[in-house]
Short mmCIF file of C-alpha atoms (C1' of nucleotides) in Angstrom, two decimals:
data_model
loop_
_atom_site.label_atom_id
_atom_site.label_comp_id
_atom_site.label_asym_id
_atom_site.label_seq_id
_atom_site.Cartn_x
_atom_site.Cartn_y
_atom_site.Cartn_z
CA UNK V 1 15.00 -24.92 -75.61
CA UNK V 2 16.59 -27.02 -78.35
CA UNK V 3 18.14 -29.55 -75.96
CA UNK V 4 14.81 -30.17 -74.22
CA UNK V 5 12.87 -30.66 -77.44
CA UNK V 6 15.38 -33.01 -79.03
CA UNK V 7 15.78 -34.99 -75.83
CA UNK V 8 12.01 -35.37 -75.50
CA UNK V 9 12.06 -37.12 -78.88
CA UNK V 10 14.80 -39.48 -77.67
CA UNK V 11 12.91 -40.24 -74.46
CA UNK V 12 9.71 -41.03 -76.36
CA UNK V 13 11.64 -43.56 -78.45
CA UNK V 14 13.86 -45.15 -75.79
CA UNK V 15 12.23 -44.37 -72.46
CA UNK V 16 13.98 -42.12 -69.97
CA UNK V 17 16.14 -44.82 -68.39
CA UNK V 18 16.89 -46.12 -71.88
CA UNK V 19 18.14 -42.73 -73.05
CA UNK V 20 21.82 -42.21 -72.32
CA UNK V 21 23.48 -38.87 -71.90
CA UNK V 22 25.85 -39.80 -74.72
CA UNK V 23 22.84 -40.26 -77.03
CA UNK V 24 21.64 -36.79 -76.05
CA UNK V 25 25.10 -35.36 -76.78
CA UNK V 26 25.20 -37.04 -80.19
CA UNK V 27 21.73 -35.76 -81.13
CA UNK V 28 22.07 -32.21 -79.81
CA UNK V 29 25.74 -31.84 -80.80
CA UNK V 30 26.72 -30.50 -77.42
CA UNK V 31 29.47 -31.83 -75.17
CA UNK V 32 29.23 -33.49 -71.80
CA UNK V 33 30.63 -30.40 -70.15
CA UNK V 34 27.89 -28.26 -71.67
CA UNK V 35 25.24 -30.75 -70.64
CA UNK V 36 26.27 -30.78 -67.00
CA UNK V 37 26.64 -27.03 -67.07
CA UNK V 38 22.91 -26.79 -67.83
CA UNK V 39 21.67 -29.72 -65.72
CA UNK V 40 22.87 -30.83 -62.28
CA UNK V 41 22.14 -34.48 -63.07
CA UNK V 42 20.17 -36.75 -65.37
CA UNK V 43 17.26 -36.64 -62.94
CA UNK V 44 17.41 -32.84 -62.98
CA UNK V 45 17.01 -33.12 -66.76
CA UNK V 46 13.95 -35.36 -66.26
CA UNK V 47 12.32 -32.62 -64.23
CA UNK V 48 12.97 -29.83 -66.77
CA UNK V 49 11.97 -32.09 -69.64
CA UNK V 50 8.58 -32.63 -68.02
CA UNK V 51 8.18 -28.96 -67.07
CA UNK V 52 8.83 -27.98 -70.66
CA UNK V 53 6.41 -30.57 -72.01
CA UNK V 54 3.67 -29.64 -69.54
CA UNK V 55 4.16 -25.93 -70.25
CA UNK V 56 3.71 -26.52 -73.99
CA UNK V 57 0.70 -28.72 -73.33
CA UNK V 58 -0.96 -26.14 -71.10
CA UNK V 59 -0.27 -23.38 -73.57
CA UNK V 60 -1.89 -25.38 -76.39
CA UNK V 61 -4.92 -25.99 -74.19
CA UNK V 62 -5.18 -22.34 -73.27
CA UNK V 63 -4.75 -21.21 -76.85
CA UNK V 64 -7.55 -23.48 -78.01
CA UNK V 65 -9.74 -22.29 -75.14
CA UNK V 66 -9.08 -18.71 -76.22
CA UNK V 67 -9.68 -19.49 -79.91
CA UNK V 68 -13.08 -21.05 -79.16
CA UNK V 69 -14.18 -18.16 -76.97
CA UNK V 70 -16.02 -16.65 -79.95
CA UNK V 71 -18.71 -19.27 -79.42
CA UNK V 72 -19.44 -17.76 -76.02
CA UNK V 73 -23.14 -17.36 -76.64
CA UNK V 74 -23.49 -21.08 -77.35
CA UNK V 75 -21.71 -23.19 -74.72
CA UNK V 76 -22.38 -26.49 -76.45
CA UNK V 77 -21.03 -25.21 -79.76
CA UNK V 78 -17.93 -24.01 -77.95
CA UNK V 79 -17.41 -27.41 -76.37
CA UNK V 80 -17.76 -29.11 -79.75
CA UNK V 81 -15.44 -26.55 -81.35
CA UNK V 82 -12.86 -27.31 -78.66
CA UNK V 83 -12.98 -31.02 -79.44
CA UNK V 84 -12.98 -30.33 -83.19
CA UNK V 85 -9.78 -28.34 -82.86
CA UNK V 86 -7.99 -31.44 -81.62
CA UNK V 87 -9.63 -33.64 -84.24
CA UNK V 88 -8.22 -31.35 -86.93
CA UNK V 89 -4.83 -31.18 -85.23
CA UNK V 90 -4.44 -34.95 -85.07
CA UNK V 91 -5.85 -35.50 -88.54
CA UNK V 92 -2.86 -33.58 -89.85
CA UNK V 93 -0.20 -35.85 -88.37
CA UNK V 94 1.68 -38.42 -90.42
CA UNK V 95 3.18 -40.34 -87.53
CA UNK V 96 1.65 -41.40 -84.22
CA UNK V 97 1.81 -38.70 -81.56
CA UNK V 98 3.35 -39.72 -78.26
CA UNK V 99 2.87 -38.11 -74.88
CA UNK V 100 5.58 -37.58 -72.28
CA UNK V 101 3.06 -37.92 -69.44
CA UNK V 102 2.38 -41.53 -70.43
CA UNK V 103 6.08 -42.15 -71.00
CA UNK V 104 6.94 -41.08 -67.45
CA UNK V 105 3.95 -42.90 -65.92
CA UNK V 106 5.18 -46.18 -67.38
CA UNK V 107 8.53 -45.99 -65.59
CA UNK V 108 7.42 -44.17 -62.43
CA UNK V 109 10.33 -45.33 -60.25
CA UNK V 110 12.72 -43.30 -62.37
CA UNK V 111 11.26 -39.95 -61.29
CA UNK V 112 10.99 -37.80 -58.19
CA UNK V 113 7.62 -36.93 -56.67
CA UNK V 114 8.09 -33.34 -57.86
CA UNK V 115 8.37 -34.52 -61.44
CA UNK V 116 5.35 -36.83 -61.19
CA UNK V 117 3.34 -34.04 -59.58
CA UNK V 118 3.65 -32.00 -62.78
CA UNK V 119 1.90 -34.83 -64.66
CA UNK V 120 -0.93 -35.06 -62.15
CA UNK V 121 -1.37 -31.27 -62.04
CA UNK V 122 -1.51 -31.03 -65.84
CA UNK V 123 -4.17 -33.71 -66.10
CA UNK V 124 -6.18 -31.98 -63.38
CA UNK V 125 -5.97 -28.73 -65.34
CA UNK V 126 -7.45 -30.48 -68.41
CA UNK V 127 -10.17 -31.78 -66.09
CA UNK V 128 -10.86 -28.31 -64.70
CA UNK V 129 -11.16 -26.57 -68.06
CA UNK V 130 -13.21 -29.31 -69.70
CA UNK V 131 -15.44 -29.46 -66.63
CA UNK V 132 -16.22 -25.77 -67.15
CA UNK V 133 -16.99 -26.27 -70.83
CA UNK V 134 -19.24 -29.23 -69.98
CA UNK V 135 -20.96 -27.33 -67.21
CA UNK V 136 -21.78 -24.53 -69.62
CA UNK V 137 -23.21 -26.99 -72.11
CA UNK V 138 -25.21 -28.76 -69.42
CA UNK V 139 -26.78 -25.49 -68.25
CA UNK V 140 -27.64 -24.56 -71.81
CA UNK V 141 -28.95 -27.94 -72.92
CA UNK V 142 -30.22 -29.83 -69.85
CA UNK V 143 -29.23 -33.36 -70.76
CA UNK V 144 -31.55 -36.32 -70.50
CA UNK V 145 -28.61 -38.56 -69.65
CA UNK V 146 -27.01 -38.32 -66.24
CA UNK V 147 -23.26 -37.95 -66.00
CA UNK V 148 -20.52 -36.81 -63.67
CA UNK V 149 -18.87 -33.62 -64.95
CA UNK V 150 -15.33 -34.44 -63.76
CA UNK V 151 -15.48 -37.95 -65.11
CA UNK V 152 -16.76 -36.87 -68.53
CA UNK V 153 -14.05 -34.20 -68.54
CA UNK V 154 -11.36 -36.81 -67.75
CA UNK V 155 -12.83 -39.00 -70.47
CA UNK V 156 -11.37 -36.61 -73.06
CA UNK V 157 -7.88 -37.13 -71.66
CA UNK V 158 -8.52 -40.87 -71.36
CA UNK V 159 -9.47 -41.10 -75.03
CA UNK V 160 -6.47 -39.01 -76.10
CA UNK V 161 -3.98 -41.08 -74.13
CA UNK V 162 -5.55 -44.37 -75.17
CA UNK V 163 -5.67 -43.31 -78.79
CA UNK V 164 -1.95 -42.43 -78.75
CA UNK V 165 -1.20 -45.95 -77.56
CA UNK V 166 -3.40 -47.75 -80.06
CA UNK V 167 -2.16 -45.45 -82.86
CA UNK V 168 1.41 -46.32 -81.95
CA UNK V 169 0.73 -50.05 -81.60
CA UNK V 170 -0.89 -50.25 -85.04
CA UNK V 171 1.35 -47.53 -86.49
CA UNK V 172 -1.73 -45.67 -87.71
CA UNK V 173 -1.63 -41.94 -86.89
CA UNK V 174 -5.17 -41.40 -88.18
CA UNK V 175 -6.66 -43.38 -85.27
CA UNK V 176 -6.20 -40.56 -82.78
CA UNK V 177 -8.56 -38.20 -84.60
CA UNK V 178 -11.04 -41.05 -85.12
CA UNK V 179 -11.30 -41.72 -81.40
CA UNK V 180 -11.70 -38.05 -80.59
CA UNK V 181 -14.65 -38.14 -82.99
CA UNK V 182 -16.15 -40.89 -80.82
CA UNK V 183 -15.87 -38.52 -77.85
CA UNK V 184 -17.57 -35.83 -79.89
CA UNK V 185 -20.35 -38.22 -80.90
CA UNK V 186 -20.76 -39.31 -77.28
CA UNK V 187 -21.21 -35.67 -76.24
CA UNK V 188 -23.70 -35.12 -79.06
CA UNK V 189 -25.71 -38.14 -77.94
CA UNK V 190 -25.63 -37.00 -74.32
CA UNK V 191 -26.78 -33.52 -75.30
CA UNK V 192 -29.12 -34.98 -77.91
CA UNK V 193 -27.64 -32.95 -80.74
CA UNK V 194 -28.94 -34.11 -84.13
CA UNK G 1 6.12 -68.68 -64.73
CA UNK G 2 7.19 -66.99 -61.50
CA UNK G 3 10.18 -65.17 -63.04
CA UNK G 4 8.07 -63.72 -65.84
CA UNK G 5 5.32 -62.50 -63.54
CA UNK G 6 7.64 -60.88 -61.00
CA UNK G 7 9.75 -59.31 -63.71
CA UNK G 8 6.66 -57.87 -65.37
CA UNK G 9 5.95 -56.03 -62.12
CA UNK G 10 9.50 -54.64 -62.11
CA UNK G 11 9.23 -53.54 -65.73
CA UNK G 12 5.92 -51.77 -65.10
CA UNK G 13 7.59 -49.78 -62.30
CA UNK G 14 10.99 -49.06 -63.87
CA UNK G 15 10.53 -49.52 -67.59
CA UNK G 16 12.35 -52.31 -69.39
CA UNK G 17 15.63 -50.44 -69.92
CA UNK G 18 15.40 -49.22 -66.33
CA UNK G 19 15.11 -52.76 -64.97
CA UNK G 20 18.49 -54.39 -64.34
CA UNK G 21 19.12 -58.11 -64.31
CA UNK G 22 20.46 -57.73 -60.75
CA UNK G 23 17.08 -56.29 -59.70
CA UNK G 24 15.36 -59.29 -61.25
CA UNK G 25 17.71 -61.67 -59.41
CA UNK G 26 17.04 -59.90 -56.10
CA UNK G 27 13.27 -59.99 -56.57
CA UNK G 28 12.95 -63.55 -57.89
CA UNK G 29 15.68 -64.98 -55.63
CA UNK G 30 17.32 -66.77 -58.52
CA UNK G 31 20.98 -66.60 -59.47
CA UNK G 32 22.59 -65.14 -62.52
CA UNK G 33 23.41 -68.63 -63.71
CA UNK G 34 19.76 -69.63 -63.54
CA UNK G 35 18.68 -66.46 -65.35
CA UNK G 36 21.02 -67.02 -68.29
CA UNK G 37 20.13 -70.68 -68.30
CA UNK G 38 16.51 -69.67 -69.08
CA UNK G 39 17.13 -66.63 -71.28
CA UNK G 40 19.80 -66.10 -73.90
CA UNK G 41 19.92 -62.37 -73.23
CA UNK G 42 17.98 -59.50 -71.70
CA UNK G 43 16.29 -58.87 -75.02
CA UNK G 44 15.30 -62.54 -75.17
CA UNK G 45 13.63 -61.97 -71.80
CA UNK G 46 11.76 -58.97 -73.23
CA UNK G 47 10.26 -61.22 -75.88
CA UNK G 48 9.10 -63.94 -73.45
CA UNK G 49 7.82 -61.31 -71.02
CA UNK G 50 5.57 -59.92 -73.75
CA UNK G 51 4.51 -63.37 -74.97
CA UNK G 52 3.49 -64.31 -71.45
CA UNK G 53 1.60 -61.06 -70.92
CA UNK G 54 -0.19 -61.31 -74.26
CA UNK G 55 -1.07 -64.96 -73.64
CA UNK G 56 -2.66 -64.05 -70.29
CA UNK G 57 -4.46 -61.13 -71.88
CA UNK G 58 -5.86 -63.26 -74.70
CA UNK G 59 -6.92 -65.97 -72.28
CA UNK G 60 -8.81 -63.44 -70.14
CA UNK G 61 -10.53 -62.12 -73.25
CA UNK G 62 -11.46 -65.60 -74.40
CA UNK G 63 -12.70 -66.61 -70.96
CA UNK G 64 -14.96 -63.56 -70.77
CA UNK G 65 -16.19 -64.24 -74.31
CA UNK G 66 -17.02 -67.81 -73.26
CA UNK G 67 -18.67 -66.68 -70.01
CA UNK G 68 -20.97 -64.28 -71.84
CA UNK G 69 -21.96 -66.85 -74.45
CA UNK G 70 -25.11 -67.65 -72.41
CA UNK G 71 -26.57 -64.40 -73.72
CA UNK G 72 -26.41 -65.79 -77.22
CA UNK G 73 -30.03 -65.13 -78.00
CA UNK G 74 -29.53 -61.42 -77.27
CA UNK G 75 -26.41 -60.05 -78.93
CA UNK G 76 -26.72 -56.58 -77.42
CA UNK G 77 -27.06 -58.02 -73.91
CA UNK G 78 -24.01 -60.14 -74.54
CA UNK G 79 -22.00 -57.12 -75.64
CA UNK G 80 -23.06 -55.21 -72.54
CA UNK G 81 -22.29 -58.22 -70.33
CA UNK G 82 -18.82 -58.37 -71.88
CA UNK G 83 -18.14 -54.75 -70.99
CA UNK G 84 -19.70 -55.21 -67.54
CA UNK G 85 -17.30 -58.03 -66.78
CA UNK G 86 -14.37 -55.63 -67.13
CA UNK G 87 -16.17 -52.92 -65.18
CA UNK G 88 -16.55 -55.36 -62.27
CA UNK G 89 -12.97 -56.58 -62.64
CA UNK G 90 -11.50 -53.08 -62.44
CA UNK G 91 -13.85 -51.96 -59.68
CA UNK G 92 -12.23 -54.58 -57.49
CA UNK G 93 -8.69 -53.22 -57.78
CA UNK G 94 -7.04 -51.17 -55.06
CA UNK G 95 -4.13 -49.93 -57.09
CA UNK G 96 -3.97 -48.67 -60.68
CA UNK G 97 -3.62 -51.44 -63.24
CA UNK G 98 -0.78 -51.10 -65.71
CA UNK G 99 -0.43 -52.68 -69.12
CA UNK G 100 2.77 -54.11 -70.59
CA UNK G 101 1.65 -53.22 -74.13
CA UNK G 102 1.73 -49.53 -73.24
CA UNK G 103 4.97 -49.95 -71.33
CA UNK G 104 6.71 -51.41 -74.39
CA UNK G 105 5.13 -48.91 -76.78
CA UNK G 106 6.63 -46.04 -74.81
CA UNK G 107 10.20 -47.30 -75.26
CA UNK G 108 9.84 -48.88 -78.70
CA UNK G 109 13.55 -48.71 -79.59
CA UNK G 110 14.33 -51.23 -76.86
CA UNK G 111 12.48 -54.07 -78.58
CA UNK G 112 12.75 -56.21 -81.68
CA UNK G 113 10.08 -56.15 -84.37
CA UNK G 114 9.02 -59.66 -83.30
CA UNK G 115 8.31 -58.41 -79.81
CA UNK G 116 6.38 -55.37 -81.01
CA UNK G 117 4.39 -57.54 -83.40
CA UNK G 118 2.92 -59.41 -80.43
CA UNK G 119 1.50 -56.12 -79.15
CA UNK G 120 -0.04 -55.21 -82.50
CA UNK G 121 -1.47 -58.71 -82.96
CA UNK G 122 -3.05 -58.71 -79.51
CA UNK G 123 -4.73 -55.37 -80.08
CA UNK G 124 -6.01 -56.61 -83.43
CA UNK G 125 -7.49 -59.68 -81.70
CA UNK G 126 -9.39 -57.41 -79.30
CA UNK G 127 -10.60 -55.53 -82.37
CA UNK G 128 -11.69 -58.72 -84.10
CA UNK G 129 -13.67 -60.13 -81.16
CA UNK G 130 -15.32 -56.84 -80.24
CA UNK G 131 -16.14 -56.23 -83.87
CA UNK G 132 -18.08 -59.51 -83.88
CA UNK G 133 -19.95 -58.61 -80.72
CA UNK G 134 -20.79 -55.21 -82.15
CA UNK G 135 -21.86 -56.68 -85.45
CA UNK G 136 -24.25 -59.01 -83.64
CA UNK G 137 -25.73 -56.11 -81.72
CA UNK G 138 -26.04 -54.01 -84.87
CA UNK G 139 -27.94 -56.74 -86.68
CA UNK G 140 -30.26 -57.22 -83.73
CA UNK G 141 -30.87 -53.54 -82.99
CA UNK G 142 -30.32 -51.55 -86.19
CA UNK G 143 -28.80 -48.39 -84.78
CA UNK G 144 -29.95 -44.91 -85.72
CA UNK G 145 -26.39 -43.66 -85.32
CA UNK G 146 -23.81 -44.51 -87.95
CA UNK G 147 -20.49 -45.92 -86.85
CA UNK G 148 -17.52 -47.90 -88.07
CA UNK G 149 -17.39 -51.37 -86.48
CA UNK G 150 -13.61 -51.65 -86.25
CA UNK G 151 -13.23 -48.17 -84.86
CA UNK G 152 -15.90 -48.66 -82.20
CA UNK G 153 -14.25 -51.98 -81.34
CA UNK G 154 -10.85 -50.29 -80.97
CA UNK G 155 -12.53 -47.63 -78.85
CA UNK G 156 -12.84 -50.19 -76.04
CA UNK G 157 -9.07 -50.75 -76.05
CA UNK G 158 -8.46 -47.02 -76.37
CA UNK G 159 -10.57 -46.32 -73.28
CA UNK G 160 -8.91 -49.12 -71.31
CA UNK G 161 -5.40 -47.94 -72.13
CA UNK G 162 -6.23 -44.30 -71.55
CA UNK G 163 -7.95 -45.09 -68.28
CA UNK G 164 -4.88 -46.97 -67.02
CA UNK G 165 -2.79 -43.88 -67.66
CA UNK G 166 -5.14 -41.38 -66.05
CA UNK G 167 -5.71 -43.80 -63.12
CA UNK G 168 -1.98 -44.01 -62.61
CA UNK G 169 -1.39 -40.27 -62.98
CA UNK G 170 -4.01 -39.42 -60.36
CA UNK G 171 -3.33 -42.58 -58.34
CA UNK G 172 -7.03 -43.43 -58.41
CA UNK G 173 -7.71 -47.07 -59.35
CA UNK G 174 -11.47 -46.52 -59.48
CA UNK G 175 -11.17 -44.36 -62.60
CA UNK G 176 -10.66 -47.33 -64.92
CA UNK G 177 -14.09 -48.83 -64.20
CA UNK G 178 -15.65 -45.37 -64.47
CA UNK G 179 -14.36 -44.86 -67.97
CA UNK G 180 -15.45 -48.31 -69.08
CA UNK G 181 -18.92 -47.27 -67.90
CA UNK G 182 -18.66 -44.33 -70.33
CA UNK G 183 -18.01 -46.83 -73.12
CA UNK G 184 -21.04 -48.82 -71.97
CA UNK G 185 -23.19 -45.69 -71.91
CA UNK G 186 -21.94 -44.73 -75.37
CA UNK G 187 -23.00 -48.15 -76.69
CA UNK G 188 -26.39 -47.81 -75.00
CA UNK G 189 -26.91 -44.40 -76.60
CA UNK G 190 -25.85 -45.73 -80.00
CA UNK G 191 -28.21 -48.69 -79.70
CA UNK G 192 -30.86 -46.53 -78.01
CA UNK G 193 -31.21 -48.85 -75.04
CA UNK G 194 -33.69 -47.83 -72.27
"C1'" DT W 1 22.78 -88.92 -67.77
"C1'" DT W 2 20.32 -84.97 -68.78
"C1'" DT W 3 17.93 -81.00 -66.70
"C1'" DA W 4 17.92 -77.44 -63.66
"C1'" DC W 5 20.12 -75.11 -61.21
"C1'" DT W 6 24.07 -72.55 -57.33
"C1'" DA W 7 28.11 -69.70 -56.19
"C1'" DA W 8 31.59 -66.88 -57.31
"C1'" DA W 9 34.77 -64.76 -60.01
"C1'" DC W 10 35.62 -62.14 -64.11
"C1'" DA W 11 35.76 -59.25 -68.36
"C1'" DA W 12 34.29 -55.88 -71.68
"C1'" DA W 13 31.51 -52.26 -72.48
"C1'" DC W 14 28.90 -48.67 -71.03
"C1'" DT W 15 27.28 -44.81 -68.06
"C1'" DA W 16 26.87 -40.81 -65.03
"C1'" DG W 17 29.31 -37.47 -63.41
"C1'" DT W 18 34.03 -34.75 -62.49
"C1'" DT W 19 37.96 -32.04 -63.48
"C1'" DG W 20 40.71 -28.57 -65.17
"C1'" DG W 21 40.84 -25.97 -68.63
"C1'" DT W 22 39.49 -22.27 -72.73
"C1'" DA W 23 37.04 -18.33 -75.08
"C1'" DC W 24 34.80 -14.35 -74.73
"C1'" DA W 25 31.86 -10.57 -73.27
"C1'" DA W 26 30.43 -7.40 -69.70
"C1'" DA W 27 31.51 -5.07 -65.45
"C1'" DT W 28 34.73 -2.78 -62.68
"C1'" DA W 29 39.05 -0.62 -61.39
"C1'" DT W 30 42.89 2.42 -62.34
"C1'" DA M 1 40.84 4.96 -72.11
"C1'" DT M 2 42.99 1.00 -70.78
"C1'" DA M 3 43.71 -2.91 -67.77
"C1'" DT M 4 41.84 -6.29 -64.89
"C1'" DT M 5 38.44 -9.09 -63.00
"C1'" DT M 6 34.28 -11.73 -63.17
"C1'" DG M 7 30.75 -14.72 -64.96
"C1'" DT M 8 28.81 -17.45 -68.62
"C1'" DA M 9 29.08 -20.95 -71.75
"C1'" DC M 10 31.38 -24.41 -73.13
"C1'" DC M 11 35.18 -28.49 -74.30
"C1'" DA M 12 38.14 -32.85 -74.00
"C1'" DA M 13 39.71 -36.23 -71.27
"C1'" DC M 14 39.27 -38.89 -67.35
"C1'" DT M 15 37.28 -41.70 -63.50
"C1'" DA M 16 34.50 -44.56 -60.64
"C1'" DG M 17 30.99 -47.48 -60.68
"C1'" DT M 18 27.47 -50.30 -63.01
"C1'" DT M 19 25.71 -53.58 -66.30
"C1'" DT M 20 25.35 -57.40 -69.33
"C1'" DG M 21 27.03 -61.51 -70.16
"C1'" DT M 22 30.66 -65.53 -69.54
"C1'" DT M 23 33.08 -68.99 -67.32
"C1'" DT M 24 34.10 -72.51 -64.22
"C1'" DA M 25 33.35 -75.97 -60.92
"C1'" DG M 26 30.07 -78.20 -58.58
"C1'" DT M 27 25.12 -79.98 -56.63
"C1'" DA M 28 20.52 -82.28 -56.62
"C1'" DA M 29 17.08 -84.86 -58.62
"C1'" DA M 30 14.36 -87.47 -62.08
#
DNA sequence: TTTACTAAACAAACTAGTTGGTACAAATAT
DNA sequence: ATATTTGTACCAACTAGTTTGTTTAGTAAA
């Protein structure tokens, strides 16, 4: 929905508490009446904003999983292709990407448990899917280095989120892709790819 | 200062825009008169809050740099000892650590350029010091893997910041140390330790 | 006598949310 | 086939409460 997408932009710039309904009205060109027709309250908006963001995020993840399914015979190649997709995606940006999960996590008192649960569930879904990719690679190429599957899966998300922050701090969008390449290199070293 | 430290806690829970001066007065047990005696405005507070946080951060970094100076003869050991210090530090926490840099970066419109510059400068100081540690290690143990010094230095900060977020999302303080151990393992693989 | 406050009242601006209405299309009744 | 009702989507103006910041008059101590 247009309102949700435009408001997400405002929230990423001002924080949720720092975004006023009047700002949303000015940006989306709707009236207060229309706003409260669609949302019971500002905190109701917070919930739908996060649902929308998480839905998009999950659908990107699933699309990339589907797109890399062609590599089925080679699990390690598929894992690398998955990471490469995001490298390419973030190489194409000309301003730092920002994530609504992180935005909400840095003002947690503003949100209901329901809303925060969406964040946790989304991150656990990234863990689950990456864990499967890693497991496949591990079976195919028994690694000489020991590692915990879930933790190495989370490490992808950790690097993404951290890269968004450092990119933003230094106003250098290219950093995100660079740090994903470190994750890729780490995997290659673990699986002793040449 | 007591006010700055307590207010930082409030800001990390509510965001800066979401923290009211009345909340600060309630928490610090000072009066409105005292608050405006110390700070010209709320945005003046934002600046001193960040200065205080960055000063603490830089002094931790410098203390750990000094503490690991005993390893001078072995640059790689010193680098690893530096990382290990933070692993130990974050292993000892029983609630997720949160960083004011990230907090400010996720509501950038709330702050003056001066304030945001402190964040950028601090991150660049981490880069500078880690770059030197990495350079020492590289000279000592010419690595078989190619890497960019600045980027691998930033990668430490990236992993820290990302780990704070994932720790917070899953409410698992132990994750931060785990992900720093991934950075350590990555360095060991790059420098073919073991 | 300057520094560091306290207590309380106050104002101007802002903010979330309400109210009472309109426009219009689809469903239902006559 | 026409009239009436119903529901959806919206608007403009208003209200109640909050928030930042000021002011004033006074206290305690170094």
